[in-house]
């Protein structure tokens, strides 16, 4: 059953587009798939839990791709219906076969390549499910065309291949209606998945850019779903990607996955840079794993190129048809004294076919000795998309082939043979076997497995060796000329890498491949074969699923709930012992306690990091003064800033305690002298540190140095985030090596690198404050400590330790260690940002203000009544003149506070009220 909450996502993401109607399989039609019997709720709740699966259930994987691995055709015997067969060329089928684990049950969700009429959809769905474990998705007329040929092929695919829509002819400008179609199709996929998923047990693996917002729909419905996503296309740099109007929606949708896979580090780096620059989400590497923290969830990044299906390719090499084709090709080329070069590409604008042809022409011009001896066979597979660009590529390819053949051809010899019709897999493998060199000159390609297939085919087998006239003991050889802009290039270190745009260099590479010595060709082939044979599609799938399982292991240990609307939806995941600080909870504790210690960080806590003016606002000053007026409170600002800055900013706060430079200097009240808490050694190290920081400041635009009495800070919050982070890492290493023998520590903070004395920490301030209060007989029964960065973790640790040991803190004290933002911390509580911090502190200040007002009013009321003649007469007296400047107070609370002492004096009153701006008491 589909959750009604999806309407919010779709409506907000796609305007007023109604949810498409389609035929659904009922639960009764899926007896083999559904593993829980309870009805799924139509309403959104805190979390969506399913009954525990039976103990004998195997692991199950739901593979979701745009196309099902199914070939469909109408029955040819005259009867109605369809014939379906598995497509062995499909990656998702090869993925399952490569896993080779019978205990893994795989369900496929995707589209069919044919249109199924609504009247046949139920029957087809049941047949595919029972026969092939496939769940097809069906769409209203025209929707899929706008989704695939519209948004996917006209906008996402060109952009992801670094092609900007500079004119309407280049992919077309962004279309909101096509985006709506994209979201609608992703929602239909989600609905179909929900009909077959056991969210507590199943793993879901989504493939490629067609379904990039699908993770949001699934995460919305099942907060703990185990979800992986692999992108098979390139991911562009942030400068390219940021031009997409829906850039944030897609990034946030991908981050709703648990594991995101890429073919190369470049693609992963571009994605993480986009997350950092556009969403402000940094990434980190721990023990070899790269990850991002997204609202308490760990999103892992997987970098591993996909491999080929070794067993299938080897089985094709053993086919009699392959051997026959190899014999034909040998007669056509080798026996005629010709050497074959091979290119296999789709007919599209990014495969660089024309560049390859021009390089061949250049080779024949520069090296006339090759004329009549080499032939380039170019297999041009049909284009997957449509449009003017495909027509232009075809026209340019045909004209270039014609010109080159007319220039260099002669009777019985054509330097280029263009095969522009579908070629069977065994025929393609036969070309691989015979080709002396394989050329891949794509200008941008996600992976491209042609070089892998070529290497394995050149390894051959015994029967093919006989046909080729090779000795069984002879070493095999192969040569690859590959573009440096394709995904497989980094893994083929023995290939000759080229810039396909540089025609001369490609021609030189082709000549080098032909002239290279046999032993070197053999060494390069052996290196490639060893990698490709051990990193096949099974290795790739197992590695991905192992990382997905590792990433999802802590799902059951966290509390999860969803927040946000539309495609901005995300799940907040928290450790059970780490929770958001409730306003009601802390106010209640604040009211019932009598001695309170409040420690507050400043930058990033009371003041947003992004603020340009860092000085406190009048509201902040008023709030702090209100808290300090409460005799039960001891309030401290614990900051990394200098004492002169803090003293100037908080000059109007008489009773506020200040700790400057991480606690190196301390002042309990405004009129006290600054104390030096830690004995600071000679600061001669600054003479060594300052020139280094100055060098990095000059080379990092937007950075600056903050000089303090005992420390130095290099800040880069206004610099480019990626470059600033890189420079900070280098500066950290540089300073550590230079200052290794100095009594200082070098630490990296929030957009800064700081050098400070070793013994200084905010934890010492917390310890000092708690000890001072205890010595004054004010052992606190309420402790509030708030901070946002690593330096504040020292305070949290001291407070936690004090609670555990009952040291300096009253037994059963109310203790609140709170960090800003949901992130790993020693604190038990968190608040989202400085806005929530300010709101909470204002609430506590209000409580203190009300308590102060009630005490003041009660005192004045008592004084007035005592001044009345002992012979009380019944009537009404005016307590306070109209216009008297007194704080606001609640007269009901005054009544409650003075009732007992009034009765002790035999005074009976009826009420206290405000009439015409003056307070009156009736007695």
GROMACS .gro file of C-alpha atoms in nm, residues 4-207:
model
  204
    4UNK     CA    1  -0.032   0.916   0.151
    5UNK     CA    2   0.267   1.111   0.269
    6UNK     CA    3   0.414   1.079  -0.078
    7UNK     CA    4   0.171   1.341  -0.201
    8UNK     CA    5   0.369   1.603  -0.007
    9UNK     CA    6   0.692   1.503  -0.173
   10UNK     CA    7   0.549   1.494  -0.521
   11UNK     CA    8   0.336   1.804  -0.492
   12UNK     CA    9   0.617   2.016  -0.352
   13UNK     CA   10   0.875   1.883  -0.592
   14UNK     CA   11   0.665   1.894  -0.904
   15UNK     CA   12   0.408   2.164  -0.867
   16UNK     CA   13   0.047   2.063  -0.926
   17UNK     CA   14   0.126   1.751  -1.125
   18UNK     CA   15  -0.116   1.480  -1.008
   19UNK     CA   16   0.020   1.143  -0.903
   20UNK     CA   17   0.004   0.913  -1.207
   21UNK     CA   18  -0.232   0.623  -1.184
   22UNK     CA   19  -0.110   0.276  -1.258
   23UNK     CA   20  -0.209  -0.081  -1.195
   24UNK     CA   21  -0.071  -0.219  -0.869
   25UNK     CA   22  -0.018  -0.578  -0.767
   26UNK     CA   23  -0.219  -0.655  -0.457
   27UNK     CA   24  -0.067  -0.818  -0.154
   28UNK     CA   25  -0.255  -1.137  -0.237
   29UNK     CA   26  -0.074  -1.147  -0.571
   30UNK     CA   27   0.266  -1.145  -0.402
   31UNK     CA   28   0.266  -1.444  -0.169
   32UNK     CA   29   0.629  -1.527  -0.241
   33UNK     CA   30   0.757  -1.175  -0.199
   34UNK     CA   31   0.590  -1.016   0.099
   35UNK     CA   32   0.752  -1.136   0.419
   36UNK     CA   33   0.529  -0.962   0.670
   37UNK     CA   34   0.156  -0.977   0.708
   38UNK     CA   35   0.072  -0.656   0.892
   39UNK     CA   36  -0.084  -0.379   0.693
   40UNK     CA   37   0.145  -0.087   0.627
   41UNK     CA   38   0.012   0.232   0.775
   42UNK     CA   39  -0.097   0.513   0.547
   43UNK     CA   40   0.009   0.773   0.798
   44UNK     CA   41   0.350   0.905   0.885
   45UNK     CA   42   0.476   0.805   1.228
   46UNK     CA   43   0.793   0.838   1.431
   47UNK     CA   44   0.933   0.530   1.261
   48UNK     CA   45   0.806   0.243   1.054
   49UNK     CA   46   0.879  -0.094   1.205
   50UNK     CA   47   0.792  -0.428   1.057
   51UNK     CA   48   0.751  -0.762   1.227
   52UNK     CA   49   1.065  -0.967   1.259
   53UNK     CA   50   1.117  -1.200   0.967
   54UNK     CA   51   1.110  -1.573   1.007
   55UNK     CA   52   1.433  -1.729   1.117
   56UNK     CA   53   1.469  -1.939   0.804
   57UNK     CA   54   1.455  -1.643   0.565
   58UNK     CA   55   1.754  -1.584   0.339
   59UNK     CA   56   1.906  -1.246   0.262
   60UNK     CA   57   1.726  -1.067  -0.014
   61UNK     CA   58   1.843  -0.797  -0.251
   62UNK     CA   59   1.611  -0.569  -0.445
   63UNK     CA   60   1.791  -0.439  -0.754
   64UNK     CA   61   1.632  -0.129  -0.905
   65UNK     CA   62   1.731  -0.007  -1.251
   66UNK     CA   63   1.566   0.187  -1.529
   67UNK     CA   64   1.534  -0.126  -1.748
   68UNK     CA   65   1.447  -0.478  -1.640
   69UNK     CA   66   1.684  -0.751  -1.768
   70UNK     CA   67   1.403  -0.879  -1.988
   71UNK     CA   68   1.355  -0.904  -2.366
   72UNK     CA   69   0.989  -0.884  -2.464
   73UNK     CA   70   0.814  -0.963  -2.790
   74UNK     CA   71   0.464  -1.042  -2.906
   75UNK     CA   72   0.385  -1.408  -2.948
   76UNK     CA   73   0.432  -1.519  -3.306
   77UNK     CA   74   0.189  -1.813  -3.302
   78UNK     CA   75  -0.109  -1.586  -3.352
   79UNK     CA   76  -0.225  -1.597  -2.992
   80UNK     CA   77  -0.244  -1.296  -2.769
   81UNK     CA   78   0.020  -1.233  -2.511
   82UNK     CA   79   0.393  -1.186  -2.478
   83UNK     CA   80   0.710  -1.389  -2.486
   84UNK     CA   81   0.974  -1.292  -2.229
   85UNK     CA   82   1.338  -1.399  -2.205
   86UNK     CA   83   1.629  -1.292  -1.988
   87UNK     CA   84   1.875  -1.044  -2.138
   88UNK     CA   85   2.216  -1.191  -2.061
   89UNK     CA   86   2.382  -0.863  -2.162
   90UNK     CA   87   2.213  -0.677  -1.877
   91UNK     CA   88   2.447  -0.568  -1.599
   92UNK     CA   89   2.197  -0.654  -1.326
   93UNK     CA   90   2.177  -1.014  -1.448
   94UNK     CA   91   2.555  -1.036  -1.465
   95UNK     CA   92   2.567  -0.885  -1.116
   96UNK     CA   93   2.351  -1.166  -0.975
   97UNK     CA   94   2.544  -1.435  -1.160
   98UNK     CA   95   2.871  -1.285  -1.043
   99UNK     CA   96   2.764  -1.302  -0.678
  100UNK     CA   97   2.726  -1.679  -0.711
  101UNK     CA   98   2.550  -1.704  -0.375
  102UNK     CA   99   2.239  -1.917  -0.381
  103UNK     CA  100   2.131  -1.784  -0.042
  104UNK     CA  101   2.078  -1.436  -0.187
  105UNK     CA  102   1.730  -1.395  -0.329
  106UNK     CA  103   1.723  -1.118  -0.591
  107UNK     CA  104   1.417  -0.921  -0.700
  108UNK     CA  105   1.442  -0.687  -1.000
  109UNK     CA  106   1.237  -0.368  -1.032
  110UNK     CA  107   1.238  -0.170  -1.354
  111UNK     CA  108   1.073  -0.086  -1.685
  112UNK     CA  109   1.007  -0.302  -1.988
  113UNK     CA  110   1.129  -0.201  -2.331
  114UNK     CA  111   0.775  -0.237  -2.474
  115UNK     CA  112   0.442  -0.076  -2.397
  116UNK     CA  113   0.197  -0.303  -2.215
  117UNK     CA  114  -0.170  -0.212  -2.238
  118UNK     CA  115  -0.348  -0.154  -1.905
  119UNK     CA  116  -0.565  -0.461  -1.960
  120UNK     CA  117  -0.254  -0.683  -1.974
  121UNK     CA  118  -0.050  -0.528  -1.696
  122UNK     CA  119  -0.177  -0.748  -1.412
  123UNK     CA  120  -0.116  -1.066  -1.607
  124UNK     CA  121   0.230  -0.957  -1.722
  125UNK     CA  122   0.324  -0.851  -1.369
  126UNK     CA  123   0.228  -1.187  -1.225
  127UNK     CA  124   0.407  -1.378  -1.501
  128UNK     CA  125   0.731  -1.181  -1.466
  129UNK     CA  126   0.724  -1.209  -1.089
  130UNK     CA  127   0.673  -1.585  -1.084
  131UNK     CA  128   0.906  -1.666  -1.374
  132UNK     CA  129   1.188  -1.412  -1.350
  133UNK     CA  130   1.137  -1.245  -1.009
  134UNK     CA  131   1.089  -0.917  -1.190
  135UNK     CA  132   0.851  -0.639  -1.086
  136UNK     CA  133   0.769  -0.415  -1.385
  137UNK     CA  134   0.676  -0.050  -1.360
  138UNK     CA  135   0.403   0.093  -1.585
  139UNK     CA  136   0.338   0.457  -1.669
  140UNK     CA  137   0.060   0.672  -1.813
  141UNK     CA  138   0.097   0.754  -2.185
  142UNK     CA  139   0.375   1.001  -2.260
  143UNK     CA  140   0.520   1.011  -1.907
  144UNK     CA  141   0.812   0.777  -1.972
  145UNK     CA  142   0.909   0.962  -2.291
  146UNK     CA  143   0.928   1.292  -2.101
  147UNK     CA  144   1.122   1.118  -1.824
  148UNK     CA  145   1.380   0.925  -2.029
  149UNK     CA  146   1.417   1.106  -2.361
  150UNK     CA  147   1.330   1.436  -2.194
  151UNK     CA  148   1.489   1.500  -1.856
  152UNK     CA  149   1.737   1.208  -1.846
  153UNK     CA  150   1.879   1.232  -2.197
  154UNK     CA  151   1.834   1.601  -2.272
  155UNK     CA  152   1.935   1.751  -1.939
  156UNK     CA  153   2.099   1.512  -1.691
  157UNK     CA  154   2.303   1.304  -1.934
  158UNK     CA  155   2.466   1.600  -2.119
  159UNK     CA  156   2.529   1.788  -1.794
  160UNK     CA  157   2.689   1.486  -1.627
  161UNK     CA  158   2.916   1.458  -1.930
  162UNK     CA  159   3.027   1.822  -1.886
  163UNK     CA  160   2.804   1.971  -2.154
  164UNK     CA  161   2.629   2.294  -2.057
  165UNK     CA  162   2.303   2.398  -2.227
  166UNK     CA  163   2.453   2.714  -2.374
  167UNK     CA  164   2.192   2.713  -2.648
  168UNK     CA  165   1.855   2.538  -2.699
  169UNK     CA  166   2.022   2.299  -2.943
  170UNK     CA  167   2.269   2.173  -2.682
  171UNK     CA  168   2.045   1.945  -2.482
  172UNK     CA  169   1.776   2.206  -2.425
  173UNK     CA  170   1.726   2.447  -2.136
  174UNK     CA  171   1.590   2.331  -1.802
  175UNK     CA  172   1.225   2.237  -1.821
  176UNK     CA  173   1.013   2.228  -1.508
  177UNK     CA  174   0.760   1.996  -1.672
  178UNK     CA  175   1.034   1.744  -1.758
  179UNK     CA  176   1.157   1.762  -1.400
  180UNK     CA  177   0.805   1.688  -1.282
  181UNK     CA  178   0.799   1.382  -1.507
  182UNK     CA  179   1.132   1.269  -1.361
  183UNK     CA  180   0.999   1.297  -1.004
  184UNK     CA  181   0.673   1.122  -1.100
  185UNK     CA  182   0.854   0.823  -1.251
  186UNK     CA  183   1.079   0.795  -0.945
  187UNK     CA  184   0.769   0.794  -0.726
  188UNK     CA  185   0.615   0.513  -0.931
  189UNK     CA  186   0.932   0.312  -0.882
  190UNK     CA  187   0.906   0.373  -0.508
  191UNK     CA  188   0.544   0.255  -0.504
  192UNK     CA  189   0.636  -0.068  -0.677
  193UNK     CA  190   0.927  -0.130  -0.442
  194UNK     CA  191   0.701  -0.081  -0.143
  195UNK     CA  192   0.480  -0.364  -0.264
  196UNK     CA  193   0.764  -0.616  -0.239
  197UNK     CA  194   0.997  -0.489   0.032
  198UNK     CA  195   1.056  -0.610   0.383
  199UNK     CA  196   1.215  -0.287   0.510
  200UNK     CA  197   1.380  -0.443   0.816
  201UNK     CA  198   1.562  -0.717   0.624
  202UNK     CA  199   1.596  -0.639   0.254
  203UNK     CA  200   1.880  -0.451   0.089
  204UNK     CA  201   1.788  -0.212  -0.193
  205UNK     CA  202   2.045  -0.132  -0.462
  206UNK     CA  203   1.953   0.151  -0.702
  207UNK     CA  204   2.143   0.199  -1.027
   0.00000   0.00000   0.00000
